Short mmCIF file of C-alpha atoms in Angstrom, two decimals:
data_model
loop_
_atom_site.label_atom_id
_atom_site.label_comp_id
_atom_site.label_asym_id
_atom_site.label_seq_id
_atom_site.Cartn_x
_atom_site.Cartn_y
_atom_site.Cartn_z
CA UNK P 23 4.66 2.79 -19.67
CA UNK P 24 6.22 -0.38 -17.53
CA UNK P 25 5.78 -0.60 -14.43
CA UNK P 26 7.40 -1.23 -10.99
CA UNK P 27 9.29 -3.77 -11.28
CA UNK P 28 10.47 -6.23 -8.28
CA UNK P 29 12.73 -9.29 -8.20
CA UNK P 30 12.83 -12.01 -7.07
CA UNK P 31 9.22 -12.79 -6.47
CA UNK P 32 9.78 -15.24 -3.84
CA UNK P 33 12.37 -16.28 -1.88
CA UNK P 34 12.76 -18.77 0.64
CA UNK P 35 15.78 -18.63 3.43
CA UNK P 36 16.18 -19.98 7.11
CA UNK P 37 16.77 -17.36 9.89
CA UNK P 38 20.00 -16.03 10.38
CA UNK P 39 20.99 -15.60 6.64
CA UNK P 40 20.57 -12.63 4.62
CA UNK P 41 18.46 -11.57 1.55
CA UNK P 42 18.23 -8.95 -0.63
CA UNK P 43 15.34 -7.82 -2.90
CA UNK P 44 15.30 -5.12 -5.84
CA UNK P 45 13.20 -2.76 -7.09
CA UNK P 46 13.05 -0.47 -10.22
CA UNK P 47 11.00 1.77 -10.19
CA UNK P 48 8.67 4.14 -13.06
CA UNK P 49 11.06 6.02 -15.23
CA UNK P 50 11.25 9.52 -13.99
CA UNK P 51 9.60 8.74 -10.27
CA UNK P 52 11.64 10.78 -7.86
CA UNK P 53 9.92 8.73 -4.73
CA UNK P 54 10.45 5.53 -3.88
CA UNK P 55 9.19 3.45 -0.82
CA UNK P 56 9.87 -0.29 0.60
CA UNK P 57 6.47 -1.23 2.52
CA UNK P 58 6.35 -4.49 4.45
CA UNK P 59 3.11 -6.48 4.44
CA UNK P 60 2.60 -9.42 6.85
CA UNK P 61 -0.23 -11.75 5.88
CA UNK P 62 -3.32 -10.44 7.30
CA UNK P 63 -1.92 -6.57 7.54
CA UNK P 64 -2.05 -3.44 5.90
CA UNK P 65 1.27 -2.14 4.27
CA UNK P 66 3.69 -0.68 6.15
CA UNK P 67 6.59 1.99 5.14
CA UNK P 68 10.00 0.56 5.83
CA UNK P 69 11.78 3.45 4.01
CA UNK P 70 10.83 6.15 1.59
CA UNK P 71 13.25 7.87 -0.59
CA UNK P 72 13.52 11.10 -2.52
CA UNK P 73 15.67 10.84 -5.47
CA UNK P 74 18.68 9.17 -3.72
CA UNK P 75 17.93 10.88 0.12
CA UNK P 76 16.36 8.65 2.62
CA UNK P 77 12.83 10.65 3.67
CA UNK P 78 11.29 8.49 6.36
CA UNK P 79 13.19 5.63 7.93
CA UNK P 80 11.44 5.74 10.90
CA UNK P 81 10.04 2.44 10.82
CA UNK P 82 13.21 0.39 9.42
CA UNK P 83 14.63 -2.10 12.12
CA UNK P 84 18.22 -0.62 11.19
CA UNK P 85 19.62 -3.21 13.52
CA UNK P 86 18.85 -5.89 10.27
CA UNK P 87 17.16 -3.91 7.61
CA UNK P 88 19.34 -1.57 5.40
CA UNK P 89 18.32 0.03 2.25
CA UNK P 90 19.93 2.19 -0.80
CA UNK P 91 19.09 4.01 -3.63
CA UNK P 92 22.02 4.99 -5.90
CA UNK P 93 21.79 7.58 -8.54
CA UNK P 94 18.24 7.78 -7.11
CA UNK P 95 16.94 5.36 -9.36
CA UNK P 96 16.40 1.90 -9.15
CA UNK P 97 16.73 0.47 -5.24
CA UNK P 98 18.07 -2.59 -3.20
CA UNK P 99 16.23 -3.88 0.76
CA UNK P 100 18.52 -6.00 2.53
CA UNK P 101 17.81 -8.33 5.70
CA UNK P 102 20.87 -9.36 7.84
CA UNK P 103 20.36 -11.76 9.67
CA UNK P 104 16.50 -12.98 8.88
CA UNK P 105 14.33 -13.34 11.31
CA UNK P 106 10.70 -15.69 11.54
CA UNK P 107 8.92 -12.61 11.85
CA UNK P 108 10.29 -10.84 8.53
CA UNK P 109 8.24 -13.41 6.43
CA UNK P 110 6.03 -11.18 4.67
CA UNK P 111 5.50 -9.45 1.39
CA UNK P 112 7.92 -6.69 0.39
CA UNK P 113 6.28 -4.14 -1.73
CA UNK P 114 8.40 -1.10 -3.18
CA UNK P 115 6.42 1.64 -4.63
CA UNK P 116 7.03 4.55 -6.74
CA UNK P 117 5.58 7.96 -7.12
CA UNK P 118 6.76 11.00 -9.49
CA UNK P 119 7.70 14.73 -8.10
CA UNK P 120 4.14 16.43 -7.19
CA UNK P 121 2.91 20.25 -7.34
CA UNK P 122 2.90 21.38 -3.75
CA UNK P 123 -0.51 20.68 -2.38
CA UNK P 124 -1.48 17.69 -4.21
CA UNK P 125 -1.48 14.26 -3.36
CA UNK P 126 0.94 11.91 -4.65
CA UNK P 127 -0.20 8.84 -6.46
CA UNK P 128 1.96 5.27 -5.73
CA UNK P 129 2.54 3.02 -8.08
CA UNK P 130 2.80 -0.52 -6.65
CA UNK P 131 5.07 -3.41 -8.15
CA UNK P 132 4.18 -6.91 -7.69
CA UNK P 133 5.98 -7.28 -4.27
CA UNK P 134 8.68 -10.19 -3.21
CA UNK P 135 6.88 -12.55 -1.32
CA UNK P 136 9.81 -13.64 1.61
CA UNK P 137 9.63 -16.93 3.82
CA UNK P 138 11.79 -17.34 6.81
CA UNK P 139 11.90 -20.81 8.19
CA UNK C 55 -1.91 9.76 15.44
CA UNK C 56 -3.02 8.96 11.84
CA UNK C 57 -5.02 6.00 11.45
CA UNK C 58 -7.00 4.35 9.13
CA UNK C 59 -9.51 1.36 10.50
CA UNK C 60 -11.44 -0.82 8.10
CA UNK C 61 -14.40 -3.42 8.89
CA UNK C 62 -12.77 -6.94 9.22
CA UNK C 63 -13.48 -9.69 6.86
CA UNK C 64 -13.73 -11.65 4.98
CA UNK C 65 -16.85 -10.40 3.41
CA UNK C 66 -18.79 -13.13 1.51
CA UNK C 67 -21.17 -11.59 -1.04
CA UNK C 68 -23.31 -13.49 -3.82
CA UNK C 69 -22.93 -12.04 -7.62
CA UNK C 70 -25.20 -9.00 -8.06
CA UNK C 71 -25.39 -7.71 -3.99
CA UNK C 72 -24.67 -4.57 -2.81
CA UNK C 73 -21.45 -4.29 -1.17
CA UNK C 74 -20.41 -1.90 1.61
CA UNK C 75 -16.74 -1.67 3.19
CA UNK C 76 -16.80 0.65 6.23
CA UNK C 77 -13.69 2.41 6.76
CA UNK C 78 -13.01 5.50 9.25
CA UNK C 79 -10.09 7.49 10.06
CA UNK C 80 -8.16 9.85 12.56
CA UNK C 81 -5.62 12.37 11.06
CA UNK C 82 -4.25 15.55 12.27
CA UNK C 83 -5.00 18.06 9.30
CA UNK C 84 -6.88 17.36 6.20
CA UNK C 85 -6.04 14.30 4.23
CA UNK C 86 -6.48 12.97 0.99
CA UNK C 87 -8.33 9.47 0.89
CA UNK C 88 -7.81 6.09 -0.93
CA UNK C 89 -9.18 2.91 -1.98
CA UNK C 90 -6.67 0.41 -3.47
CA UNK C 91 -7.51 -3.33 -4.28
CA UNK C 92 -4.92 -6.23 -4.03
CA UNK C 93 -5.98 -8.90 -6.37
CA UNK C 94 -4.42 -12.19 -5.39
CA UNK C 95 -0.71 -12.47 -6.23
CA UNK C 96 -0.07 -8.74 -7.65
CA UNK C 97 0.79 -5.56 -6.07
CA UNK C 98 -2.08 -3.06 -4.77
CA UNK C 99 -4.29 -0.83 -7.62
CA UNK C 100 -5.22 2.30 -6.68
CA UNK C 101 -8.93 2.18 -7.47
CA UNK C 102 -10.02 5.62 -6.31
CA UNK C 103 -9.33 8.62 -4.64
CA UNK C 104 -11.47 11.56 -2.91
CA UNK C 105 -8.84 14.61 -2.13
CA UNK C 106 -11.36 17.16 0.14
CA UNK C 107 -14.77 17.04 2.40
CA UNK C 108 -17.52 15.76 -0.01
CA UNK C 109 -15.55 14.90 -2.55
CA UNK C 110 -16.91 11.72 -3.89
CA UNK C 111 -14.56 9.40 -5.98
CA UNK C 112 -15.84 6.64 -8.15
CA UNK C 113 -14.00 4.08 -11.03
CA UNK C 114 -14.89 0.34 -12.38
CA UNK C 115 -19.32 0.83 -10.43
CA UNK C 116 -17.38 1.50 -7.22
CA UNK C 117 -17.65 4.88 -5.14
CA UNK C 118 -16.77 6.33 -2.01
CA UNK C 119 -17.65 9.91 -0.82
CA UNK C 120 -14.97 11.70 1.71
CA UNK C 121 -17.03 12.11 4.60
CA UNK C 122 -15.52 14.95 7.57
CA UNK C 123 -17.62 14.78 9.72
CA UNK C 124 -17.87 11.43 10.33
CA UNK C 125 -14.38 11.06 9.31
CA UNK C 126 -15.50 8.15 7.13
CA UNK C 127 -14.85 6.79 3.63
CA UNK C 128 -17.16 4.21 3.14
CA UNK C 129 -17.05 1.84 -0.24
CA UNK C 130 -19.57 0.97 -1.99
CA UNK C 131 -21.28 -1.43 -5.13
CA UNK C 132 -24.58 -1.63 -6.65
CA UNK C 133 -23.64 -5.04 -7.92
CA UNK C 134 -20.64 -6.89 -7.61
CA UNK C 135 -19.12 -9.83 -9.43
CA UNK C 136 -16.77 -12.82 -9.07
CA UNK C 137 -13.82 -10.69 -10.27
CA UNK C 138 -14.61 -8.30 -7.58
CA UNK C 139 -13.38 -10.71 -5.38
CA UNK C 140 -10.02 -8.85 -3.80
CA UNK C 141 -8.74 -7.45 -0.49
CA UNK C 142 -9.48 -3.76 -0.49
CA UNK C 143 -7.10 -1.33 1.51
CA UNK C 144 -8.47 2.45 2.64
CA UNK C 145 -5.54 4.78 2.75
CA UNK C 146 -4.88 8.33 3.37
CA UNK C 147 -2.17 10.49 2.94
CA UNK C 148 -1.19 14.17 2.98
CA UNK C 149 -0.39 16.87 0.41
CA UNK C 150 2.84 18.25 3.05
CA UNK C 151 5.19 16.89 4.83
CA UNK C 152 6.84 13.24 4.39
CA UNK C 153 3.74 12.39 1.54
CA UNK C 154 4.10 8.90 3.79
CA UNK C 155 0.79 6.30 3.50
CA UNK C 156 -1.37 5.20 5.99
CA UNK C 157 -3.14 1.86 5.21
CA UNK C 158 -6.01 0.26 6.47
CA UNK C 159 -5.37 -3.71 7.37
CA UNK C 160 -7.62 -4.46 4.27
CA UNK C 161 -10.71 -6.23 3.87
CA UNK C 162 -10.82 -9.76 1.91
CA UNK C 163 -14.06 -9.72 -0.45
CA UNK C 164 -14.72 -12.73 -1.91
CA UNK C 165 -18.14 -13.17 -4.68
CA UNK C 166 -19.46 -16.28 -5.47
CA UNK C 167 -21.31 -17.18 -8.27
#
């Protein structure tokens, strides 16, 4: 079974331009989820998606950050403008419909590791 | 709020040592627990998982037991080796709601020969 898959794998742009990463996630996975990881941190959910509906966007700075999902599968994260403090790892995840009551196991792809200078 | 708060690194440990990750948490309800390792330039593993009080999960010598009542989830190794060496995230999520992770800021484990 592949895996997550997430391109480019690094990327390096000066503040005030835009990026865009994209992820594709496991065939079949209903869930999908952007996580931000600064150097040093824990991840941290950007945006999770079910099938094409955003979930949780709580923590997206939708001033800059916008996401999408169409046809609920494979997903884009986009940064306009860049600031220093985006430079992180972006990590998208994926996770397949669960039973009701049971935990739902993510599936991590490689992550894009972003540099804003 | 949920948390999740792990012992700060980095941990240095010679090949063969027991290793010990401390990691607590707060949560509102009854969550399910993870450990997932980074190694260095790929995306985080889930290495193993304890889903209710006692449980104890367990995969590659590791194991952690789901503690309530200290609301801990320690890690632990009888031995460890050079390819051990990782950053190791605690996690926990819930089986309602959003399904959303909590991580723990990690701990950077490095063995030496």
């Amino acid at each position: 079974e592949a895996g997550v898959a997430q391109s480019p794998r690094y990327k390096i742009i000066e503040k005030r331009q835009s990026v865009a990463f994209w992820c594709n996630p496991i065939s079949g996975h209903a869930t999908l989820y952007w996580y931000q990881q600064i150097l040093g941190q824990g991840p941290k959910l950007l945006i999770q998606f079910q099938n094409n509906g955003v979930v949780d966007d709580s923590q997206l700075p939708k001033d800059r950050f916008s996401a999408e999902r169409l046809k609920g599968v494979d997903s884009t994260l986009k940064i306009q403008p860049a600031k220093l403090e985006d430079s992180a790892v972006y990590l998208c995840a994926s996770s397949s419909k669960r039973d009701s009551g049971s935990y739902n196991e993510q599936f991590f792809g490689p992550g894009t590791r972003l540099t804003v200078l | 709020g949920n948390s999740v708060t792990q012992m700060e690194g980095p941990v240095t440990l010679s090949e063969e040592a027991f290793l010990t990750i401390n990691c607590t948490y707060t949560a509102t309800g009854y969550p399910s627990l993870f450990w997932y390792v980074q190694y260095p330039g790929e995306g985080l593993q889930l290495l193993l998982k304890a889903t209710k009080a006692d449980d104890k999960g367990s995969n590659k010598g590791f194991e952690a037991t789901y503690r309530k009542e200290t609301t801990s989830f320690h890690l632990e190794k009888g031995s460890v080796q050079v390819s051990d060496s990782a950053v190791y995230f605690c996690a926990l999520t819930f089986t309602s709601g959003t399904y959303k992770y909590i991580f723990g800021t990690g701990t950077r484990l490095k063995v030496l020969a």
